[in-house]
Amino acid sequence: MSVAVSGSSLIKRLEKRIDNNFSAQIELLQKLVKAKSANQYTPDLSPKDVPVEGKVAKLIYGEIKNLGLSPKRMGETRERSNVVCIFGPDRFRKSLILNGHMDTVEQTSTWTKKPFAGVVENNKLYGVGALDMKGTLSAYIFALKALVAEKVKLDGRLILEFVVDEEPGASSQFGTEYLVKKGILAKAAIIGEPGTGKISIGHRGGYRFRLTTSGEAVHTGFSAWEKKEKGRNAVLDMARVIVALQTIEMPYRPARAFPGRIPVFTFPTNIHGGTSINIVPDKCVAEGDVRLMPGNSDKQVRMWMEEAIKLHCPDVIYEIEDLVYVPSVEIAKHEEIVDTLLKNMMEVTGRKPKIAGAGPWNDAWMLVTRGIPTVAGFGPDGENAHGANEYVSLDSLKEVTKIYLRTVVDYLGIKK
């Protein structure tokens, strides 16, 4: 049997733990920032045996182990293992996943702060991944630490997931998807992507592709090229394809989570072709990015592309290679996990966030498509995620740690 906890003395004690432990939380976050975990790979080339997140995983595993708990390393290989901690009773009715990725983007060249020092200035902690999303990881751990210290007996199961290989496109088989396939499921989930201004109830999807046109190489000084007897310019054919694909109009259905948003077809986003200034290029390669609304799919987009090319330049020899496909997903605005998170956000901060879908996608689709209502984004505030001088606000980090803690307790309940 669960008991009501909102506004209780237990909540006050738990939040006091967060306050008293916050300097230690900052120290952990600084260690996480110093533990480089930049993911330089594309989704199709991400390796199993390179420990991109290894140093971060080791820190997190040790931190949880020091709480007297038994975290697990789960992954395709030891080098790319996720860290999972299950806290709560063996028998339970409700369960909640807190999920966050351990990898970061690569450092840009325009940093003026030290990118891996975890420097604190004006109550902001700077570093690659400080905001996206090592601050969130520290919040999960210190919310758990408060529960352990107060010997809280949850009435449901809390599952902390620290996952690998999210940054290249949230389409990896090594991270969240691996855990789902291993049967790590729950009644609800939160993915703590940064920002308290919005509780994200879904995300748009995406399709990324590579298109190659093929021609025939020939020296530009040969008479066969001069007389148009030999050679075909693959770059010129690509130009025709580019023009043809600009005619695509993508039908879609409006979605409550994405008011006013539409699918967006962008091609090309990068392009290259040719080998020498005096050789007709026989290959040209370009890549494109498509942002999808609920109901759109990669198969639809490919069909529209093929139809446009057939109509406008049927003689072009081309090939399309699928790189990434992530479906757009949304959950109901008043799912219990959304209402619980909203209530606690307002109680802790006095602010009411927007409730809507996110533009960029993340691992939430892997859970939503399995029937798990998932908040696709709610985490600490800061600026410059993926950019120079990324930082997380320490005031916001403390608030969000308390919000996560309250949400866990409210959603799962306390055993009487």
Short mmCIF file of C-alpha atoms in Angstrom, two decimals:
data_model
loop_
_atom_site.label_atom_id
_atom_site.label_comp_id
_atom_site.label_asym_id
_atom_site.label_seq_id
_atom_site.Cartn_x
_atom_site.Cartn_y
_atom_site.Cartn_z
CA MET A 1 0.00 0.00 0.00
CA SER A 2 1.33 3.46 -0.96
CA VAL A 3 1.05 6.57 1.18
CA ALA A 4 0.75 10.22 0.12
CA VAL A 5 4.08 12.02 0.16
CA SER A 6 3.58 15.42 -1.48
CA GLY A 7 4.55 18.13 1.01
CA SER A 8 5.42 15.53 3.63
CA SER A 9 8.27 15.61 6.12
CA LEU A 10 9.90 12.86 4.04
CA ILE A 11 10.09 15.18 1.02
CA LYS A 12 11.64 17.87 3.19
CA ARG A 13 14.26 15.44 4.47
CA LEU A 14 15.01 14.20 0.98
CA GLU A 15 15.42 17.73 -0.36
CA LYS A 16 17.68 18.56 2.57
CA ARG A 17 19.85 15.67 1.42
CA ILE A 18 20.05 17.24 -2.05
CA ASP A 19 21.09 20.58 -0.53
CA ASN A 20 23.71 19.03 1.76
CA ASN A 21 25.15 16.83 -0.99
CA PHE A 22 25.20 19.45 -3.74
CA SER A 23 28.90 20.25 -3.48
CA ALA A 24 29.58 16.53 -3.93
CA GLN A 25 27.23 16.49 -6.91
CA ILE A 26 29.20 19.35 -8.49
CA GLU A 27 32.42 17.42 -7.91
CA LEU A 28 30.94 14.36 -9.62
CA LEU A 29 29.78 16.47 -12.56
CA GLN A 30 33.26 17.94 -12.90
CA LYS A 31 34.70 14.40 -12.99
CA LEU A 32 32.15 13.41 -15.63
CA VAL A 33 33.11 16.41 -17.77
CA LYS A 34 36.82 15.59 -17.42
CA ALA A 35 36.07 12.03 -18.52
CA LYS A 36 35.99 12.65 -22.26
CA SER A 37 33.29 10.75 -24.13
CA ALA A 38 33.06 12.52 -27.48
CA ASN A 39 31.33 10.36 -30.09
CA GLN A 40 32.92 11.03 -33.47
CA TYR A 41 31.12 8.28 -35.33
CA THR A 42 28.20 8.21 -37.72
CA PRO A 43 25.40 5.75 -36.90
CA ASP A 44 26.42 3.31 -39.62
CA LEU A 45 30.08 3.22 -38.50
CA SER A 46 29.73 3.26 -34.71
CA PRO A 47 32.01 0.49 -33.37
CA LYS A 48 31.30 -2.09 -30.67
CA ASP A 49 34.86 -2.31 -29.40
CA VAL A 50 35.92 1.33 -28.89
CA PRO A 51 35.24 2.53 -25.31
CA VAL A 52 33.83 5.94 -26.25
CA GLU A 53 31.92 6.25 -22.97
CA GLY A 54 34.18 3.96 -20.95
CA LYS A 55 35.55 6.51 -18.47
CA VAL A 56 32.09 7.94 -17.77
CA ALA A 57 30.60 4.49 -17.32
CA LYS A 58 33.35 3.57 -14.85
CA LEU A 59 32.69 6.70 -12.77
CA ILE A 60 28.94 6.14 -12.70
CA TYR A 61 29.28 2.44 -11.89
CA GLY A 62 31.60 3.24 -9.00
CA GLU A 63 29.40 6.02 -7.66
CA ILE A 64 26.34 3.75 -7.55
CA LYS A 65 28.36 0.86 -6.13
CA ASN A 66 29.47 3.15 -3.30
CA LEU A 67 25.79 3.60 -2.37
CA GLY A 68 25.67 -0.10 -1.48
CA LEU A 69 23.70 -0.97 -4.61
CA SER A 70 24.44 -3.41 -7.41
CA PRO A 71 24.64 -1.66 -10.79
CA LYS A 72 25.03 -3.78 -13.90
CA ARG A 73 27.04 -3.34 -17.07
CA MET A 74 24.86 -4.36 -19.98
CA GLY A 75 25.87 -4.08 -23.60
CA GLU A 76 26.95 -5.70 -26.84
CA THR A 77 30.52 -5.58 -25.53
CA ARG A 78 32.25 -4.52 -22.34
CA GLU A 79 33.75 -1.57 -24.21
CA ARG A 80 30.29 -0.16 -25.08
CA SER A 81 28.34 -1.19 -22.00
CA ASN A 82 25.38 0.68 -20.57
CA VAL A 83 25.17 1.08 -16.81
CA VAL A 84 21.85 0.04 -15.29
CA CYS A 85 20.71 0.33 -11.68
CA ILE A 86 17.43 -1.13 -10.45
CA PHE A 87 16.13 0.19 -7.14
CA GLY A 88 12.94 -0.95 -5.47
CA PRO A 89 10.99 -4.07 -4.54
CA ASP A 90 11.07 -7.39 -6.36
CA ARG A 91 7.28 -7.31 -6.65
CA PHE A 92 5.79 -4.09 -7.95
CA ARG A 93 2.89 -2.63 -9.88
CA LYS A 94 4.51 0.49 -11.28
CA SER A 95 7.96 1.18 -12.65
CA LEU A 96 9.81 4.21 -13.95
CA ILE A 97 12.89 4.57 -16.16
CA LEU A 98 15.23 7.56 -15.88
CA ASN A 99 17.34 7.45 -19.03
CA GLY A 100 20.31 9.54 -20.17
CA HIS A 101 23.22 9.17 -22.58
CA MET A 102 26.88 9.18 -21.58
CA ASP A 103 28.38 10.24 -24.92
CA THR A 104 28.80 13.84 -26.08
CA VAL A 105 29.44 15.65 -29.32
CA GLU A 106 33.01 16.54 -30.20
CA GLN A 107 34.57 19.77 -28.98
CA THR A 108 34.26 22.67 -31.41
CA SER A 109 37.29 24.83 -32.20
CA THR A 110 35.77 28.04 -30.85
CA TRP A 111 35.84 27.33 -27.11
CA THR A 112 37.27 30.14 -24.99
CA LYS A 113 36.78 28.24 -21.72
CA LYS A 114 38.65 25.06 -20.88
CA PRO A 115 36.36 22.43 -22.43
CA PHE A 116 37.19 19.53 -20.10
CA ALA A 117 38.01 21.23 -16.81
CA GLY A 118 34.52 21.61 -15.36
CA VAL A 119 35.24 25.25 -14.51
CA VAL A 120 32.60 26.99 -12.36
CA GLU A 121 32.01 30.70 -12.96
CA ASN A 122 28.98 32.75 -11.90
CA ASN A 123 27.19 29.58 -10.80
CA LYS A 124 27.63 28.00 -14.22
CA LEU A 125 29.61 24.82 -14.78
CA TYR A 126 31.32 24.78 -18.19
CA GLY A 127 32.38 21.79 -20.19
CA VAL A 128 31.66 19.60 -23.19
CA GLY A 129 28.54 17.65 -22.24
CA ALA A 130 27.95 19.58 -19.01
CA LEU A 131 24.44 20.42 -20.21
CA ASP A 132 23.87 17.64 -22.73
CA MET A 133 23.68 15.64 -20.62
CA LYS A 134 26.14 14.90 -17.86
CA GLY A 135 24.36 17.33 -15.55
CA THR A 136 21.26 15.18 -15.88
CA LEU A 137 23.27 12.03 -15.11
CA SER A 138 24.51 13.60 -11.89
CA ALA A 139 20.94 14.54 -10.99
CA TYR A 140 19.76 10.94 -11.41
CA ILE A 141 22.56 9.68 -9.18
CA PHE A 142 22.04 12.21 -6.41
CA ALA A 143 18.28 11.75 -6.41
CA LEU A 144 18.97 8.05 -5.92
CA LYS A 145 21.56 8.82 -3.24
CA ALA A 146 18.97 10.76 -1.24
CA LEU A 147 16.53 7.85 -1.44
CA VAL A 148 19.17 5.42 -0.23
CA ALA A 149 20.34 7.69 2.60
CA GLU A 150 16.78 8.09 3.90
CA LYS A 151 16.16 4.34 3.52
CA VAL A 152 13.09 5.02 1.41
CA LYS A 153 11.13 1.92 0.45
CA LEU A 154 9.52 2.67 -2.89
CA ASP A 155 6.28 0.94 -3.77
CA GLY A 156 7.47 0.58 -7.37
CA ARG A 157 10.66 -0.05 -9.29
CA LEU A 158 13.05 2.72 -10.30
CA ILE A 159 15.36 1.92 -13.22
CA LEU A 160 18.31 4.20 -13.93
CA GLU A 161 19.78 3.81 -17.43
CA PHE A 162 23.06 5.43 -18.43
CA VAL A 163 23.33 4.58 -22.11
CA VAL A 164 25.87 4.67 -24.91
CA ASP A 165 25.90 5.89 -28.50
CA GLU A 166 22.98 8.34 -28.57
CA GLU A 167 24.60 11.42 -30.09
CA PRO A 168 25.17 10.24 -33.68
CA GLY A 169 21.45 9.99 -34.37
CA ALA A 170 19.56 8.27 -31.55
CA SER A 171 19.32 5.15 -33.68
CA SER A 172 21.93 2.87 -32.14
CA GLN A 173 21.51 -0.81 -31.38
CA PHE A 174 24.02 -0.51 -28.51
CA GLY A 175 22.23 1.80 -26.07
CA THR A 176 18.56 2.13 -25.14
CA GLU A 177 17.51 -0.24 -27.92
CA TYR A 178 19.80 -2.94 -26.54
CA LEU A 179 18.25 -2.60 -23.07
CA VAL A 180 14.72 -2.74 -24.46
CA LYS A 181 15.51 -5.91 -26.37
CA LYS A 182 16.90 -7.39 -23.15
CA GLY A 183 13.51 -6.82 -21.51
CA ILE A 184 14.29 -3.66 -19.52
CA LEU A 185 10.84 -2.06 -19.71
CA ALA A 186 8.68 0.11 -17.45
CA LYS A 187 5.28 1.74 -17.12
CA ALA A 188 6.74 5.18 -17.87
CA ALA A 189 10.05 6.89 -18.59
CA ILE A 190 11.83 10.22 -18.56
CA ILE A 191 14.73 11.13 -20.82
CA GLY A 192 16.38 14.13 -19.17
CA GLU A 193 17.44 16.13 -22.22
CA PRO A 194 18.16 19.70 -21.08
CA GLY A 195 15.67 22.49 -20.46
CA THR A 196 12.92 23.15 -17.90
CA GLY A 197 10.95 25.43 -20.20
CA LYS A 198 9.21 22.48 -21.79
CA ILE A 199 8.07 19.01 -20.82
CA SER A 200 8.51 17.28 -24.16
CA ILE A 201 5.69 14.86 -24.91
CA GLY A 202 7.28 13.53 -28.07
CA HIS A 203 9.72 14.42 -30.79
CA ARG A 204 9.71 14.81 -34.52
CA GLY A 205 11.30 12.01 -36.48
CA GLY A 206 14.01 11.96 -39.09
CA TYR A 207 15.29 10.26 -42.19
CA ARG A 208 18.83 10.73 -43.43
CA PHE A 209 20.06 9.36 -46.71
CA ARG A 210 22.99 9.34 -49.11
CA LEU A 211 22.31 9.72 -52.83
CA THR A 212 24.96 8.83 -55.41
CA THR A 213 24.83 9.65 -59.10
CA SER A 214 26.99 7.66 -61.52
CA GLY A 215 28.51 8.88 -64.78
CA GLU A 216 31.53 8.03 -66.92
CA ALA A 217 35.00 9.42 -66.36
CA VAL A 218 37.02 10.75 -69.28
CA HIS A 219 39.90 13.21 -69.74
CA THR A 220 38.52 16.60 -70.74
CA GLY A 221 41.20 16.91 -73.42
CA PHE A 222 40.15 13.79 -75.33
CA SER A 223 38.29 14.20 -78.60
CA ALA A 224 35.74 11.59 -77.46
CA TRP A 225 34.58 14.01 -74.76
CA GLU A 226 34.72 16.97 -77.15
CA LYS A 227 32.54 15.09 -79.64
CA LYS A 228 30.19 13.82 -76.88
CA GLU A 229 31.06 10.24 -77.78
CA LYS A 230 32.24 9.32 -74.29
CA GLY A 231 31.84 10.55 -70.73
CA ARG A 232 28.98 11.56 -68.47
CA ASN A 233 29.21 14.22 -65.77
CA ALA A 234 27.87 12.79 -62.50
CA VAL A 235 28.02 16.20 -60.83
CA LEU A 236 25.82 17.70 -63.54
CA ASP A 237 23.38 14.82 -63.08
CA MET A 238 23.39 15.49 -59.34
CA ALA A 239 22.47 19.10 -60.04
CA ARG A 240 19.46 17.88 -62.01
CA VAL A 241 18.47 15.58 -59.16
CA ILE A 242 18.80 18.42 -56.65
CA VAL A 243 16.44 20.57 -58.69
CA ALA A 244 14.00 17.68 -59.11
CA LEU A 245 13.85 16.95 -55.38
CA GLN A 246 13.01 20.54 -54.56
CA THR A 247 9.55 19.85 -56.05
CA ILE A 248 8.67 17.36 -53.30
CA GLU A 249 5.70 18.35 -51.15
CA MET A 250 5.37 16.11 -48.14
CA PRO A 251 1.81 15.40 -47.01
CA TYR A 252 1.37 15.07 -43.25
CA ARG A 253 -1.25 15.05 -40.55
CA PRO A 254 -1.26 17.79 -37.89
CA ALA A 255 -0.21 16.55 -34.44
CA ARG A 256 -1.26 17.95 -31.07
CA ALA A 257 2.29 17.73 -29.76
CA PHE A 258 3.65 19.81 -32.64
CA PRO A 259 1.28 22.71 -33.29
CA GLY A 260 2.33 24.69 -36.33
CA ARG A 261 5.22 22.35 -37.22
CA ILE A 262 5.60 20.71 -40.61
CA PRO A 263 7.89 18.08 -42.16
CA VAL A 264 11.04 19.54 -43.72
CA PHE A 265 13.00 18.07 -46.63
CA THR A 266 16.57 19.40 -46.89
CA PHE A 267 18.80 18.28 -49.76
CA PRO A 268 21.69 18.46 -50.12
CA THR A 269 23.26 19.15 -46.75
CA ASN A 270 26.69 18.17 -48.04
CA ILE A 271 28.02 17.15 -51.43
CA HIS A 272 31.23 16.09 -53.13
CA GLY A 273 32.27 14.71 -56.51
CA GLY A 274 35.12 14.53 -58.96
CA THR A 275 38.77 13.59 -58.60
CA SER A 276 40.66 16.08 -60.75
CA ILE A 277 40.11 19.40 -62.48
CA ASN A 278 40.67 17.80 -65.90
CA ILE A 279 38.61 14.63 -65.45
CA VAL A 280 34.87 14.37 -66.01
CA PRO A 281 33.51 13.10 -62.66
CA ASP A 282 32.02 9.63 -62.69
CA LYS A 283 30.60 9.85 -59.15
CA CYS A 284 28.85 12.49 -57.11
CA VAL A 285 27.68 11.87 -53.57
CA ALA A 286 25.26 14.05 -51.60
CA GLU A 287 23.44 13.61 -48.31
CA GLY A 288 20.08 14.83 -47.15
CA ASP A 289 18.11 15.29 -43.94
CA VAL A 290 14.33 15.01 -43.58
CA ARG A 291 12.40 16.01 -40.46
CA LEU A 292 9.24 13.95 -40.10
CA MET A 293 5.87 14.39 -38.45
CA PRO A 294 3.87 11.54 -36.90
CA GLY A 295 2.65 9.24 -39.65
CA ASN A 296 5.53 10.00 -42.03
CA SER A 297 8.04 7.23 -42.75
CA ASP A 298 11.32 6.65 -44.54
CA LYS A 299 9.54 4.47 -47.11
CA GLN A 300 7.21 7.35 -47.98
CA VAL A 301 10.11 9.74 -48.46
CA ARG A 302 12.01 7.32 -50.68
CA MET A 303 8.91 6.80 -52.81
CA TRP A 304 8.44 10.57 -53.24
CA MET A 305 12.12 10.98 -54.16
CA GLU A 306 12.04 8.18 -56.72
CA GLU A 307 8.86 9.57 -58.26
CA ALA A 308 10.36 13.07 -58.57
CA ILE A 309 13.55 11.77 -60.18
CA LYS A 310 11.61 9.56 -62.59
CA LEU A 311 9.44 12.51 -63.61
CA HIS A 312 12.12 15.18 -64.02
CA CYS A 313 15.34 13.32 -64.93
CA PRO A 314 14.56 9.67 -65.76
CA ASP A 315 17.89 9.09 -67.54
CA VAL A 316 20.00 9.74 -64.42
CA ILE A 317 21.73 6.70 -62.93
CA TYR A 318 21.49 6.95 -59.15
CA GLU A 319 21.41 5.00 -55.91
CA ILE A 320 19.86 5.91 -52.53
CA GLU A 321 21.40 4.58 -49.31
CA ASP A 322 19.44 4.78 -46.06
CA LEU A 323 21.52 6.18 -43.19
CA VAL A 324 19.11 6.84 -40.32
CA TYR A 325 15.39 6.48 -39.78
CA VAL A 326 13.68 7.52 -36.56
CA PRO A 327 9.88 7.75 -36.39
CA SER A 328 8.16 10.77 -34.93
CA VAL A 329 6.33 9.94 -31.70
CA GLU A 330 3.97 11.67 -29.28
CA ILE A 331 2.20 10.78 -26.05
CA ALA A 332 -0.94 12.18 -24.46
CA LYS A 333 -0.59 15.55 -22.77
CA HIS A 334 -2.11 14.21 -19.56
CA GLU A 335 -0.24 10.95 -19.15
CA GLU A 336 0.32 10.33 -15.44
CA ILE A 337 4.09 10.80 -15.75
CA VAL A 338 3.58 14.18 -17.46
CA ASP A 339 1.11 15.38 -14.82
CA THR A 340 3.41 14.20 -12.02
CA LEU A 341 6.44 15.93 -13.49
CA LEU A 342 4.45 19.12 -14.11
CA LYS A 343 3.15 19.22 -10.55
CA ASN A 344 6.60 18.85 -9.08
CA MET A 345 8.16 21.37 -11.46
CA MET A 346 5.61 23.95 -10.31
CA GLU A 347 6.01 23.09 -6.62
CA VAL A 348 9.81 23.37 -6.74
CA THR A 349 10.18 26.38 -9.05
CA GLY A 350 6.80 28.13 -9.14
CA ARG A 351 7.01 28.12 -12.95
CA LYS A 352 4.72 26.35 -15.39
CA PRO A 353 6.55 24.84 -18.37
CA LYS A 354 5.18 24.44 -21.85
CA ILE A 355 3.93 20.96 -22.73
CA ALA A 356 4.71 20.11 -26.35
CA GLY A 357 6.87 17.97 -28.59
CA ALA A 358 10.56 18.53 -29.22
CA GLY A 359 12.07 19.28 -32.61
CA PRO A 360 15.23 17.14 -32.35
CA TRP A 361 14.72 13.46 -31.79
CA ASN A 362 16.30 11.23 -29.14
CA ASP A 363 15.99 7.69 -27.77
CA ALA A 364 12.40 8.28 -26.61
CA TRP A 365 11.01 6.65 -29.75
CA MET A 366 12.54 3.33 -28.74
CA LEU A 367 10.37 3.36 -25.62
CA VAL A 368 7.20 5.03 -26.95
CA THR A 369 6.94 2.54 -29.82
CA ARG A 370 6.99 -0.22 -27.17
CA GLY A 371 3.99 1.34 -25.43
CA ILE A 372 5.95 3.15 -22.71
CA PRO A 373 4.76 6.75 -22.17
CA THR A 374 8.03 8.69 -22.24
CA VAL A 375 8.87 12.30 -21.52
CA ALA A 376 11.28 13.03 -24.37
CA GLY A 377 12.94 15.93 -22.65
CA PHE A 378 13.07 17.68 -19.27
CA GLY A 379 16.36 18.55 -17.63
CA PRO A 380 18.49 21.35 -16.21
CA ASP A 381 18.85 24.70 -17.94
CA GLY A 382 21.97 26.10 -19.51
CA GLU A 383 23.21 27.19 -22.90
CA ASN A 384 25.31 26.20 -25.91
CA ALA A 385 24.65 22.46 -25.99
CA HIS A 386 26.68 21.09 -28.92
CA GLY A 387 28.51 24.41 -29.14
CA ALA A 388 31.36 26.43 -27.70
CA ASN A 389 31.34 27.24 -23.98
CA GLU A 390 28.52 24.85 -23.15
CA TYR A 391 27.39 25.20 -19.56
CA VAL A 392 24.77 24.02 -17.10
CA SER A 393 23.19 26.35 -14.55
CA LEU A 394 23.96 25.01 -11.07
CA ASP A 395 20.83 26.60 -9.60
CA SER A 396 18.75 24.80 -12.19
CA LEU A 397 20.68 21.56 -11.68
CA LYS A 398 19.79 21.52 -7.99
CA GLU A 399 16.14 22.29 -8.74
CA VAL A 400 15.90 19.56 -11.36
CA THR A 401 17.51 17.02 -9.02
CA LYS A 402 14.73 17.78 -6.53
CA ILE A 403 12.08 17.59 -9.26
CA TYR A 404 13.31 14.16 -10.38
CA LEU A 405 13.37 13.00 -6.76
CA ARG A 406 9.83 14.19 -6.06
CA THR A 407 8.59 12.71 -9.32
CA VAL A 408 10.05 9.30 -8.51
CA VAL A 409 8.46 9.32 -5.07
CA ASP A 410 5.09 10.60 -6.29
CA TYR A 411 4.86 8.31 -9.29
CA LEU A 412 6.03 5.11 -7.64
CA GLY A 413 4.75 5.80 -4.14
CA ILE A 414 6.16 4.81 -0.74
CA LYS A 415 5.39 1.54 0.98
CA LYS A 416 3.32 1.97 4.12
#
